XYZ file of C-alpha atoms in Angstrom:
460
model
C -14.017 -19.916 15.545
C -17.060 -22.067 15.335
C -17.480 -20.246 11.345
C -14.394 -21.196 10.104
C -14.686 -24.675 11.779
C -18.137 -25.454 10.328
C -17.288 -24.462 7.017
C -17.221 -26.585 3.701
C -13.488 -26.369 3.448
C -12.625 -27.720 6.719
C -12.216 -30.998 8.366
C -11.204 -32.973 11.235
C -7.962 -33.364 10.075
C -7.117 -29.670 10.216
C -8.437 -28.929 13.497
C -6.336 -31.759 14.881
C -2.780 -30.377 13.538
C -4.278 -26.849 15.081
C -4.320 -28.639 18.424
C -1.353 -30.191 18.128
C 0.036 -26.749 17.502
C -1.579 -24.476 20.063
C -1.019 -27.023 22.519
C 2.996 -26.896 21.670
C 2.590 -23.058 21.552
C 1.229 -23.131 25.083
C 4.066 -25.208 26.355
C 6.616 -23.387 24.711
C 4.934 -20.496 26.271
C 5.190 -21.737 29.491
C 8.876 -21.621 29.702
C 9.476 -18.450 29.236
C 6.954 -16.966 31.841
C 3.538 -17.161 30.088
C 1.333 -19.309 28.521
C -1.187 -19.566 25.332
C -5.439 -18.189 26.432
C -7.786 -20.150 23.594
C -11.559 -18.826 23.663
C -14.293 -20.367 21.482
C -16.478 -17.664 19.776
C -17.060 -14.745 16.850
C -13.948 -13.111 16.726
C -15.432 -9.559 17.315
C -17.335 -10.934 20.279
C -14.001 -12.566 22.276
C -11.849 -9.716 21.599
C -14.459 -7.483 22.944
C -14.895 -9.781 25.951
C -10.984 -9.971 26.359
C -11.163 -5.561 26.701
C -13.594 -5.438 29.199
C -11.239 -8.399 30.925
C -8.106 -6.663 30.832
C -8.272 -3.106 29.529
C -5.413 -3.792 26.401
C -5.488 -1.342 23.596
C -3.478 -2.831 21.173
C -3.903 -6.086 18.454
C -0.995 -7.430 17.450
C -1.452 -9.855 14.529
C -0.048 -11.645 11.277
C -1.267 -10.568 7.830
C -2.702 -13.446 6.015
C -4.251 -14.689 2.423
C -6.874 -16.848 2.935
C -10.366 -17.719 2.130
C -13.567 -15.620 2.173
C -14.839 -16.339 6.078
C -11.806 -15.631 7.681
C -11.205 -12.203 5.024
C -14.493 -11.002 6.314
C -13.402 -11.728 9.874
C -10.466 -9.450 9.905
C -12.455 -6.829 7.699
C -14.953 -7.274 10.722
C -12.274 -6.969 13.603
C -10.298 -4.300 11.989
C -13.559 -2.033 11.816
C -14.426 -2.942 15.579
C -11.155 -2.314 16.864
C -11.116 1.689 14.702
C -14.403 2.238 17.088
C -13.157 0.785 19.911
C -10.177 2.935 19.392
C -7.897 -0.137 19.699
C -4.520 -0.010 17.565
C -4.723 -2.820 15.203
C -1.064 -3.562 13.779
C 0.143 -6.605 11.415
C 2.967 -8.271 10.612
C 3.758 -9.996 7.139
C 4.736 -14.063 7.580
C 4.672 -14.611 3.560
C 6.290 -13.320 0.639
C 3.114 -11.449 -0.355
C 2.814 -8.154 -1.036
C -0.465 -6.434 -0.715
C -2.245 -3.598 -2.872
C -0.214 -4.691 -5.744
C -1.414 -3.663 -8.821
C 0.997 -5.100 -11.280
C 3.649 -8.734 -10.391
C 6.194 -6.099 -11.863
C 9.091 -5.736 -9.299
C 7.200 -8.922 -7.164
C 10.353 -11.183 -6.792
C 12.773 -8.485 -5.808
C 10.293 -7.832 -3.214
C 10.050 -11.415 -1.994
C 13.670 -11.789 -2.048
C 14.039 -8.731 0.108
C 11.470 -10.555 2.668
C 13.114 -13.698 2.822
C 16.483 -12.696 3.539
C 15.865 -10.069 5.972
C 16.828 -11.310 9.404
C 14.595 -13.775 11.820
C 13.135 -12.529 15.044
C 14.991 -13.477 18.038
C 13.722 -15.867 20.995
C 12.771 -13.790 23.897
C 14.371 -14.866 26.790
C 10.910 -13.961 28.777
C 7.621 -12.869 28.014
C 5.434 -11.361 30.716
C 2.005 -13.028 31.163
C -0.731 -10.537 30.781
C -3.529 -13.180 31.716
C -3.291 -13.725 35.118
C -6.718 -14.593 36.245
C -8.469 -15.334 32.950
C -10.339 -17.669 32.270
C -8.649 -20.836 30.608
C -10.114 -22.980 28.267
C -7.740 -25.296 26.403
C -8.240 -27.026 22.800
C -11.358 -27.905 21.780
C -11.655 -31.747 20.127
C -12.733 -32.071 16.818
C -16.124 -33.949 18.438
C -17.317 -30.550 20.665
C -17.661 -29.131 16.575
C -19.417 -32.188 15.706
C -16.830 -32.745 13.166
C -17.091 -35.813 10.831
C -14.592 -38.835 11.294
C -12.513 -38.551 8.005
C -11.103 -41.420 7.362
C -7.328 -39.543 8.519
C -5.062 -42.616 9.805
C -1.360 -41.943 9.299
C -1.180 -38.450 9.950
C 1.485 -35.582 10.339
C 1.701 -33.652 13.964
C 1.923 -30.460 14.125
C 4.199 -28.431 16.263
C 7.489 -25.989 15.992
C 9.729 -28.959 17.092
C 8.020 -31.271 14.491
C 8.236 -28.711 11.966
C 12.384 -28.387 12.541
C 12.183 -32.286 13.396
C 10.865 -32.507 9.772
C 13.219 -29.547 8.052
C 15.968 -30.879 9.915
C 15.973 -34.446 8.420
C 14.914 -32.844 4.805
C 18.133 -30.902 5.189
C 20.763 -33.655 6.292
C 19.594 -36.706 3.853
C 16.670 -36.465 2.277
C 16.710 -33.513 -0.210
C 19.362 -35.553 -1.655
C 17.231 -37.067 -3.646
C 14.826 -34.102 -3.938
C 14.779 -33.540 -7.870
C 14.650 -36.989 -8.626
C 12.028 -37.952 -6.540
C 9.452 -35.227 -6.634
C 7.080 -36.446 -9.093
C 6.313 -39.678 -8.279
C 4.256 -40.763 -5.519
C 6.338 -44.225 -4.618
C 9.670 -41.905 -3.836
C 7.991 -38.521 -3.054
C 7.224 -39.200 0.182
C 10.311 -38.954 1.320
C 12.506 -36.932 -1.091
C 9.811 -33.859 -0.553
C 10.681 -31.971 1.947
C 6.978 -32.586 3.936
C 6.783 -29.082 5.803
C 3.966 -27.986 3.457
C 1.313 -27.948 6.838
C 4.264 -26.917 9.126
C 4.513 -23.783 6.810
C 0.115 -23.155 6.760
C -0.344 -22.876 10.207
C 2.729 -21.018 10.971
C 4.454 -23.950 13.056
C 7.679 -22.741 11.007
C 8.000 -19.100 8.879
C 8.835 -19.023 5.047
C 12.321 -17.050 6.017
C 13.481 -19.613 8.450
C 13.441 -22.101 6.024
C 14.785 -20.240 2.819
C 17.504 -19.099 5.075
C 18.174 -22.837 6.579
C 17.949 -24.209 3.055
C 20.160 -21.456 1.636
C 22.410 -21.907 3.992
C 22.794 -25.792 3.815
C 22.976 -25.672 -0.243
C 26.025 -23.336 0.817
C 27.383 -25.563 2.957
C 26.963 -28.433 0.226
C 29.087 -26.013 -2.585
C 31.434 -25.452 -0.586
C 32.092 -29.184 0.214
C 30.968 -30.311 -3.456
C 31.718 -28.272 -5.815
C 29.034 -25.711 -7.802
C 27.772 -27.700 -10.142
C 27.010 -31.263 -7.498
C 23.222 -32.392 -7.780
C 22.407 -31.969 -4.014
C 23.192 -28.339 -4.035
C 21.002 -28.019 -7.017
C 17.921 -29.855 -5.655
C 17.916 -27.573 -2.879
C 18.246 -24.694 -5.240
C 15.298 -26.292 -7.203
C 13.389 -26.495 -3.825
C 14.134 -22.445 -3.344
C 12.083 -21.567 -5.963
C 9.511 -23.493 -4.946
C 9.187 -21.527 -1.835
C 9.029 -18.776 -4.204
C 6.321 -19.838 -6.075
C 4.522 -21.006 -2.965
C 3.913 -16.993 -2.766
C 3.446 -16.387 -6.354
C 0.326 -17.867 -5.741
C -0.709 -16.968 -2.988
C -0.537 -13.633 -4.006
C -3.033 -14.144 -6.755
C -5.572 -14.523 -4.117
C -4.378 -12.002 -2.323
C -4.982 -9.871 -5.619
C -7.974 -11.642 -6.518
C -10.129 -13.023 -3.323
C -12.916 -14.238 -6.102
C -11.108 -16.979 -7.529
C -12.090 -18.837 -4.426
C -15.280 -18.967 -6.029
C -15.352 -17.366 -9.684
C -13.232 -18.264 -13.204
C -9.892 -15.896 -12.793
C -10.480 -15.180 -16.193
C -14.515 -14.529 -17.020
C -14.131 -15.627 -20.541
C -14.520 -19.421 -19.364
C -18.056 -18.722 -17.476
C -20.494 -21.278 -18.247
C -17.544 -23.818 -19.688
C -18.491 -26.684 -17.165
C -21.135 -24.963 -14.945
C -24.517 -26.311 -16.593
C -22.890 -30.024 -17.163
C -21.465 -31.154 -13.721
C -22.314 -35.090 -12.834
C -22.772 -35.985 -9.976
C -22.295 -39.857 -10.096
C -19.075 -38.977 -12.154
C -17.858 -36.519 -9.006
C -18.707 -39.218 -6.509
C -17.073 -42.004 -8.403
C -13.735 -39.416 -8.414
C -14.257 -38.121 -4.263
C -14.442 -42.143 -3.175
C -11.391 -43.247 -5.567
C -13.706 -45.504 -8.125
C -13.253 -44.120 -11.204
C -11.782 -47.471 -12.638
C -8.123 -45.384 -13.135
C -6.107 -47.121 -10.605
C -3.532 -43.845 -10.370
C -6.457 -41.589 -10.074
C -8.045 -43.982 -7.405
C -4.884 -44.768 -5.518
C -4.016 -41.239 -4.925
C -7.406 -40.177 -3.912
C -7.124 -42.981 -0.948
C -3.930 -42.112 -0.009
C -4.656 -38.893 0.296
C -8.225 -39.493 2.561
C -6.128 -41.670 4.809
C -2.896 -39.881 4.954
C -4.182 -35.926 4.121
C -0.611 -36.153 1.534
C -0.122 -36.455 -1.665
C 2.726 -34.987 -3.812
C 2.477 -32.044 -6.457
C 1.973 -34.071 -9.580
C -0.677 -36.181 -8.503
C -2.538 -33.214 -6.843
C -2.373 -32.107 -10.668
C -3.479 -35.176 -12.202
C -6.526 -35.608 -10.103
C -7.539 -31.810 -10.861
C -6.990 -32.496 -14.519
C -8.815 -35.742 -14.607
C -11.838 -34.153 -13.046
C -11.611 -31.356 -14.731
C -10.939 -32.594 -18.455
C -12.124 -36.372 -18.602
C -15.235 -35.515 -16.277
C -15.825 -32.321 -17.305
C -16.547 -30.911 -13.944
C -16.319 -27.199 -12.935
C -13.895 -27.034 -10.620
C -15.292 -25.682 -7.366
C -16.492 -29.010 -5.703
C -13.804 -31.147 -6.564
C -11.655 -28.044 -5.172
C -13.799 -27.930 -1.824
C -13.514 -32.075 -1.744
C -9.280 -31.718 -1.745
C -9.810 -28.965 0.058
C -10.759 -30.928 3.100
C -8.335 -34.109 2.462
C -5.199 -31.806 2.210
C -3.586 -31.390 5.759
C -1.724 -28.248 3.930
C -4.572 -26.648 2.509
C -3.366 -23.268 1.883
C -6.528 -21.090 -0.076
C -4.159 -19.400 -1.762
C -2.173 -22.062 -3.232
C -5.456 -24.284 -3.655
C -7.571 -22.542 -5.268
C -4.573 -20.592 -7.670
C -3.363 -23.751 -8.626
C -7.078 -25.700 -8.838
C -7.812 -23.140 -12.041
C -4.987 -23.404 -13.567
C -5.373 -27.160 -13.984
C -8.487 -26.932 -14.485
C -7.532 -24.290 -17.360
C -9.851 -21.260 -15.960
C -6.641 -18.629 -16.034
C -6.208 -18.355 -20.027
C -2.456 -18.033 -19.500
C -1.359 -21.091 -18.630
C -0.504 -24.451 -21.069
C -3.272 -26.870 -21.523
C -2.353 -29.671 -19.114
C -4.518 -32.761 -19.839
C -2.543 -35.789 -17.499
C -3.093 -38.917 -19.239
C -3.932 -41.428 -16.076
C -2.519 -44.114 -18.159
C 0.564 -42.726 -18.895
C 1.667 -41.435 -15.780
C 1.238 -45.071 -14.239
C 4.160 -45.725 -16.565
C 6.174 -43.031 -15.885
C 5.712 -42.467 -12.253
C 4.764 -46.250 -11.238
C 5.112 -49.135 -13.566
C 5.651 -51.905 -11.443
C 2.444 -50.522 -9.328
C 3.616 -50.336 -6.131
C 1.863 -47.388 -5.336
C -1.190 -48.547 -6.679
C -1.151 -52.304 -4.785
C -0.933 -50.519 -1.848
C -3.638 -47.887 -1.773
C -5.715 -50.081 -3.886
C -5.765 -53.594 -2.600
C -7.959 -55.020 -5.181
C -5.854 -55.032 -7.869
C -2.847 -56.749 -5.661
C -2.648 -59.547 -8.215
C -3.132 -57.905 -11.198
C -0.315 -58.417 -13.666
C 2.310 -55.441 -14.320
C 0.932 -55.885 -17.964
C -2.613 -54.571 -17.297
C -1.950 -52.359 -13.611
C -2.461 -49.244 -15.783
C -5.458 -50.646 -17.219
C -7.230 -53.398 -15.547
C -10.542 -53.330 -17.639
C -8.524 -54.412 -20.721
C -7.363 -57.898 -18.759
C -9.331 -61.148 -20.388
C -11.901 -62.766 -18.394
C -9.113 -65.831 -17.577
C -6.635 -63.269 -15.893
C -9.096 -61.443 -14.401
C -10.167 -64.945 -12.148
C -6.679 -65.948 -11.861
C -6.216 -61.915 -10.168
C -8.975 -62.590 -8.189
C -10.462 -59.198 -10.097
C -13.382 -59.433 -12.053
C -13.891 -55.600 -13.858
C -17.547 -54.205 -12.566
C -17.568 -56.723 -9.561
C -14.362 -56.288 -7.687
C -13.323 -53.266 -9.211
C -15.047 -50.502 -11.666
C -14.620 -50.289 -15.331
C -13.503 -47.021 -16.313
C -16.385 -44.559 -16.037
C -15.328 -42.401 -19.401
C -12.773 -44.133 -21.866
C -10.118 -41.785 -21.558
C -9.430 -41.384 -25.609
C -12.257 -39.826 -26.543
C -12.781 -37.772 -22.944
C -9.302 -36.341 -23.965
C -9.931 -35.424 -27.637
C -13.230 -33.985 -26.485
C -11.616 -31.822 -23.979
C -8.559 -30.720 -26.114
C -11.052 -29.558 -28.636
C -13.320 -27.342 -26.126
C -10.311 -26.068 -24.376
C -8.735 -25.101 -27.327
C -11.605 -23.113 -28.729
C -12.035 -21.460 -25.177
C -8.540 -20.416 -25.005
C -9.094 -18.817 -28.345
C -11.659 -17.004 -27.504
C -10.090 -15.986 -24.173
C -7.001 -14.586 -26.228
C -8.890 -12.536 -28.979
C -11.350 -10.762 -26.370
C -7.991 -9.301 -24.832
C -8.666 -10.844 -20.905
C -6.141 -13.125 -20.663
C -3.471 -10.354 -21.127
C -5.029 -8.369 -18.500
C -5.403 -11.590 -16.215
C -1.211 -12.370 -16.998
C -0.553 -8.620 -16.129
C -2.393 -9.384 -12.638
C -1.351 -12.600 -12.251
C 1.382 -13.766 -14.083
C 5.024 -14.956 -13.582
C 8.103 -12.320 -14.561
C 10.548 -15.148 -14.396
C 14.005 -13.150 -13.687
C 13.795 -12.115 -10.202
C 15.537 -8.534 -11.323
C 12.019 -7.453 -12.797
């Protein structure tokens, strides 16, 4: 859909793990009798095409959450295919409930979802297309899509998405709990299938039931109480909260674009900078954490939960930047991008929901806690290869004599920090903390927790 394709929060890098699934969805196809019919067009338009074609009168589709062009699309289908007088039926792939008025009752719900049993393979599927028209995948350069700077990237695909599950189940969530938050061990010990489970290469009950299964498995062997078991109980609620927030766009489709709760409007709006966002996008703020995980992230489309936060926080706190370009900007890097997830999770690091703690990362000390010998940060940033241990978090503080030794001179080689992060931080803890005030007195932020909040016992 030339719309979706063209808009500001897609990339190249999306469209080529599409391919890479389609075209595995037309092999897979293939063997059982049929095969996978791509068309390029309005939605409306193809379908319509597709009737005259063949004569069907029924849709079959999956429900999803995501962002405003493709919500308008299936508000736009659904109407043509009531005056066509086409059935239109969908299926739910998520946790997510819709017309929900209230999270009371949500996680008994979602529970209910996830354990109810997985669709069988069909041992055949009839091909309805004979004689149509096929036209394949379309490459990223027929949508005059920008290079991105993507080199080491994940494929996409149902075998690559069990490939991947498979070796998170048998060794690598071993070290799941321990190695979630940093970016040098994160790579590995997270389980990775965040893009497998976006575009559907893999459903949200096949791999609560796998997981559930294998943590099983693991107790059994174990004992209750052994740390593997409990990483991949950790990882279950993840899953679980991967829906949680989904669901608040599903409530809420204006968060893509507005405050979720109005009492922030005009916090950041009339005081974005622009050199200040650019610096941040191109990873030169002069914070090698910040900097490192921003190129990582253009060249790999990955980066793990924590840092995801950090950058959010930094632009949001010690730039003071609303947070709907520097949403857009990850937006396209992330592989996963899931709307719901992104822009749920975008506001409440940014602080926007008035129910959530005040999160300011400090980009100094999480290069102690999560990297202190710099690992992470010689490799993404090159520049600072030789800098001493002593000064990675901080570079601008080394004297002139280490600086030529490093082969680093601050301002030539590599940017001074572009706010001092002290008084950014104070200056932001005392806005946010007036806001949040505010927020609390005029009553919305109750109403936006009764919409959108957690009810941590699943019972509720």
């Amino acid at each position: 859909e030339p719309d979706l394709i063209g808009a500001d929060d897609f990339s190249k890098r999306h469209l080529l793990f599409i391919n890479d699934s389609l075209t595995q969805l037309d092999r897979d196809l293939r063997k059982l009798g049929s095969r996978l019919l791509i068309r390029r067009g309005n939605a409306v338009d193809v379908l319509n095409r597709l009737r005259i074609e063949t004569g069907y009168h029924c849709i079959r589709a999956h429900q999803e959450t995501t962002n405003a062009l493709s919500y308008q699309r299936d508000r736009a289908v659904k109407k043509w295919a009531r005056s066509a007088g086409i059935d239109f039926i969908e299926y739910r792939q998520q946790g997510v409930v819709r017309a929900m008025t209230s999270r009371d009752g949500w996680a008994r719900q979602w529970q209910g979802f996830v354990t109810s049993p997985l669709v069988g393979r069909p041992r055949q599927i009839i091909d309805g297309g004979a004689g149509l028209t096929e036209l394949g995948v379309h490459s990223p350069e027929s949508f005059a899509l920008k290079d991105d700077g993507l080199i080491n990237r994940q494929t996409g695909g149902e075998s690559e998405a069990l490939k991947v599950l498979n070796s998170f189940l048998s060794d690598r969530s071993r070290e799941y709990l321990q190695g979630l938050s940093s970016p040098l061990t994160a790579w590995d010990s997270c389980s990775r299938l965040s893009p497998y489970l976006t575009y559907g290469n893999i459903s949200i009950r096949t791999v609560y039931q796998l997981v559930t299964q294998r943590k099983r498995e693991l107790q059994r062997q174990r004992g209750q109480r052994d740390p593997w078991s409990q990483s991949l109980s950790n990882y279950v609620e993840r899953l679980a909260w991967r829906c949680h927030f989904i669901q608040k766009l599903e409530d809420e489709p204006a968060i893509e674009f507005d405050n979720m709760n109005p009492e922030f409007n005009g916090l950041r709006e009339d005081e974005f900078n622009p050199a200040h966002f650019e610096a941040w996008a191109a990873g030169r703020t002069g914070y090698p954490l910040i900097d490192a995980c921003m190129r990582a992230l253009q060249q790999t489309g990955w980066i793990n939960f924590r840092m995801r936060a950090m950058l959010i926080s930094f632009a949001s706190y010690h730039l003071w930047l609303h947070w709907r370009q520097p949403a857009l900007h990850l937006a396209r890097l992330f592989t996963d991008y899931e709307p719901g997830i992104h822009y749920s999770q975008i506001q409440m690091q940014a602080g926007t929901t008035g129910i959530s703690a005040l999160r300011i990362y400090s980009p100094i000390k999480q290069v102690i806690d999560q990297d202190p010998e710099g690992k992470f940060i010689r490799r993404w940033v090159p520049e600072l290869m030789q800098v001493p241990d002593d000064f990675i978090a901080e570079p601008h503080r080394m004297p002139e004599p280490i600086q030529q030794r490093s082969g680093c001179i601050i301002d030539r080689d590599y940017p001074a920090p572009i706010v001092d992060h002290f008084s950014a931080y104070r200056a932001a803890q005392k806005r946010m903390r007036a806001a949040n005030l505010s927020a609390k007195a005029s009553g919305v932020s109750s109403r936006v927790f009764q919409r959108h909040g957690s009810r941590r016992h699943r019972s509720r």
